[in-house]
Every structure is written in C-alpha cells, then in structure tokens.
Amino acid sequence: GVSKSTVTASETCMSSSNDENEVWTLHEIVIGDGGDAWMKAGFYVDREVDGLEQPKKYANPSYSTTDRKRSDAGVVRLSNLIIRLSGTGESKIKLVFGKKDAGSVIKDSVCDVELETVNTTSLPGGNIPRHPNTCIEMAEVVLYTQDLKSFVKAMGEHGIVSKHPPKDMGSDHSIVPFYFGGLYGSQRTRLLVLGPNDPSSSICLSSPPSNWMFSTGLAGPSEITGWLPVSRDLATLKNLVPTGKIKDAVQRGRKITTLKRGTIPKLTGTFAFLSDGEGSAI
C-alpha cells in the first residue's frame, strides 16, 4: 500500500511550467534491469532493440542480432520517456538528455549524467505501444545519490538546473527536483534527486526512514529508488500486477497504488502507479 510518507514525497515539490529546463529534456534512462521483470510489472517490452536506432555506445558489436533477441535486453517506450533495459544486472545508471529542438551536442559524462546526440526518429512521442498495465507516461523518477551537492553541480554545468533549493526530508537527507517539459506536447517529467546532507556518511542507513524514496544501501554511487507512472485504468493494472490497495492520491481526483521494491525480483525501485486525470500529475 501507500504509506503516509509516500504521499508526503509526492507533495514535496509542486511546481509550475516556469520551473522547466528551457533547453534540455530527459530523453531516456538506461538501467541494468531485464525485460522479463518489466513485463511482470505489466509493461510491453520491445525486444527489437536494433530497430530503435539506439546510440552506438549502447550496442555491443561482439554479438549478433540473433543473440541480442535471446538476451533479456529491451526497451520500454512511454509518451515522454524511454527506459532502456540492458539486461546485464549492472547497477550503473545512465541519464540521457536531449535538446528540445532535437539537435544536441555530446559532452563528457559527469556524475552518471550523459548528454547525448539524439536522433529525432528515436525520441519519445512516436508510436507508443499499448502497455497491458495501461501506463502511458512517466510523471516522476526518484534518484538516490550519495553526493547530492556534486550531482546538482554537475547538472548545472551542462545547463540542467533546478530552480528549487534543497528541501530537508529528515534523517539528514535532502531532495532537489528537476523539471523537464515533454517533447511534442507530451507530459512533463520530474526527476527528484535525493541524497544525504553529508556525502561521507555511511551508505547503509542504520535506521532508514519509512519512505519509499530512501535507499537502504547503494550498489553504486547512485540508484533509482522510485517511479511514478501514469495509468489509464488502475483496476486493470491491479489484476495484472501485485500492487497494494488503490487509495486516494494527493493529486485531486486521482488514485494511486504501489508496487513495493522487491515484490518482483530484479525490478529496480518502487512503482507508485497514478491514475490518469485532468491537470498535471506533478
């Protein structure tokens, strides 16, 4: 189910469109999850990764297209975000940003942030598959990082800014939101970056707070701890996915149901599925 702290997290940084980054948009997230885990969460996973014009650095020339189809790699396409699943199980995360005018430049990778040349044919907003769980977009992604200050600084050096100061979340942790306008009129996306106030503190929290966004231990310098996908029909979703009770969300007129981390093996983070409705989900 959804705890009170989950609701508080959703209320953390309500925003207007004036907070959006003017140049960059969050284009895709690359994680080590496999396609099978995301399918169990009700998403359609495209195994034909070669047909998505993936950046060359994600392709491995050492194995054939046939081998690639047999692997657990794949892509989940939503209207405002691509989740690229490597199927390797690696903990490293890549955030890929593209310019809103669809023309961008490559810059050095800093703090697990990558700015990539993005082909317009592979941008979100194309042919989005019908997901069995009825999800259509990703309203929010929560990223836990061990060094929040350095992460925010690295983002700023590339012109990716947050117009909000760090907000205290308790237990010596703070959170910083980044807002991105969707391409082709799609839903906005919020990236919530959470981390300890002291980056030298122990990675494993001795008494982690009861909050879906907090990590009890990091396999690397950062990890995704939460997702907020928007679903057209939570009842249909709940028949397919082992979520908790459907409850009222903080967003007026919307409902929410949670798939807790660890319920589906090898699926990264907690999923708080939000019902569709009028107005912004964030």
Coordinates of C-alpha atoms in Angstrom, one line a residue, residues 18-126:
N18 CA 8.2 28.1 -15.3
D19 CA 10.4 25.6 -13.4
E20 CA 11.1 23.6 -16.6
N21 CA 14.6 23.4 -18.1
E22 CA 14.4 25.6 -21.2
V23 CA 16.9 23.6 -23.3
W24 CA 17.2 20.0 -22.1
T25 CA 14.7 17.3 -21.7
L26 CA 15.1 13.9 -20.0
H27 CA 15.1 11.6 -23.0
E28 CA 15.9 8.1 -21.7
I29 CA 17.1 6.2 -18.7
V30 CA 19.5 3.2 -19.1
I31 CA 19.5 0.6 -16.4
G32 CA 20.6 -2.9 -15.9
D33 CA 17.1 -4.4 -15.4
G34 CA 15.9 -7.2 -17.7
G35 CA 12.9 -7.1 -19.9
D36 CA 11.2 -10.0 -18.1
A37 CA 11.0 -8.1 -14.8
W38 CA 9.3 -5.1 -16.5
M39 CA 6.9 -7.4 -18.3
K40 CA 5.9 -8.8 -14.9
A41 CA 5.1 -5.2 -13.9
G42 CA 2.7 -5.0 -16.9
F43 CA 4.9 -3.1 -19.4
Y44 CA 5.3 -4.0 -23.1
V45 CA 9.0 -4.6 -23.7
D46 CA 10.3 -4.1 -27.2
R47 CA 13.0 -6.7 -27.8
E48 CA 13.8 -5.4 -31.3
V49 CA 16.4 -3.0 -29.9
D50 CA 18.2 -2.7 -33.2
G51 CA 15.1 -1.1 -34.7
L52 CA 15.1 1.8 -32.2
E53 CA 18.3 3.5 -33.6
Q54 CA 20.0 3.1 -30.2
P55 CA 23.1 5.2 -29.7
K56 CA 26.2 3.2 -30.8
K57 CA 27.8 3.3 -27.4
Y58 CA 24.9 1.1 -26.1
A59 CA 25.3 -1.5 -28.9
N60 CA 27.7 -4.4 -28.5
P61 CA 29.3 -5.4 -31.8
S62 CA 30.7 -8.6 -30.3
Y63 CA 27.4 -10.5 -30.6
S64 CA 24.9 -10.9 -33.3
T65 CA 21.3 -9.6 -33.7
T66 CA 20.0 -13.1 -33.1
D67 CA 21.9 -13.3 -29.8
R68 CA 20.6 -9.9 -28.9
K69 CA 17.0 -11.1 -29.3
R70 CA 17.7 -14.0 -27.0
S71 CA 19.0 -11.8 -24.3
D72 CA 16.9 -10.1 -21.6
A73 CA 17.6 -6.6 -23.0
G74 CA 14.8 -4.4 -24.3
V75 CA 13.1 -1.0 -24.4
V76 CA 10.1 0.3 -22.6
R77 CA 8.6 3.3 -24.5
L78 CA 6.3 5.8 -22.8
S79 CA 5.0 9.0 -24.3
N80 CA 7.6 11.2 -22.5
L81 CA 10.4 8.8 -21.6
I82 CA 12.3 5.8 -22.9
I83 CA 13.6 3.2 -20.4
R84 CA 16.4 1.2 -22.0
L85 CA 17.0 -2.2 -20.3
S86 CA 20.4 -3.7 -20.8
G87 CA 19.5 -7.0 -19.1
T88 CA 23.0 -7.1 -17.6
G89 CA 22.0 -6.6 -14.0
E90 CA 24.6 -3.8 -13.6
S91 CA 23.8 -1.1 -11.1
K92 CA 25.2 1.7 -13.1
I93 CA 22.6 4.2 -14.3
K94 CA 22.8 6.5 -17.3
L95 CA 20.6 9.5 -17.7
V96 CA 20.4 10.6 -21.3
F97 CA 19.3 14.2 -22.1
G98 CA 18.3 15.6 -25.5
K99 CA 17.7 19.2 -26.5
K100 CA 14.1 20.2 -27.1
D101 CA 14.9 21.3 -30.6
A102 CA 16.1 17.8 -31.4
G103 CA 19.6 18.9 -32.1
S104 CA 22.2 18.4 -29.4
V105 CA 25.9 18.1 -28.7
I106 CA 27.8 15.4 -26.9
K107 CA 29.5 16.4 -23.7
D108 CA 31.6 14.4 -21.2
S109 CA 29.9 12.1 -18.8
V110 CA 29.9 13.6 -15.3
C111 CA 28.4 12.1 -12.2
D112 CA 26.5 9.4 -14.1
V113 CA 24.9 12.1 -16.3
E114 CA 25.2 11.8 -20.1
L115 CA 24.2 14.3 -22.7
E116 CA 23.8 12.5 -26.0
T117 CA 23.2 13.3 -29.7
V118 CA 19.6 12.2 -30.1
N119 CA 18.1 11.1 -33.4
T120 CA 14.6 12.5 -33.9
T121 CA 13.3 9.2 -35.0
S122 CA 14.0 7.7 -31.6
L123 CA 12.6 10.4 -29.4
P124 CA 9.6 9.8 -27.2
G125 CA 6.4 10.8 -28.9
G126 CA 6.5 8.3 -31.7

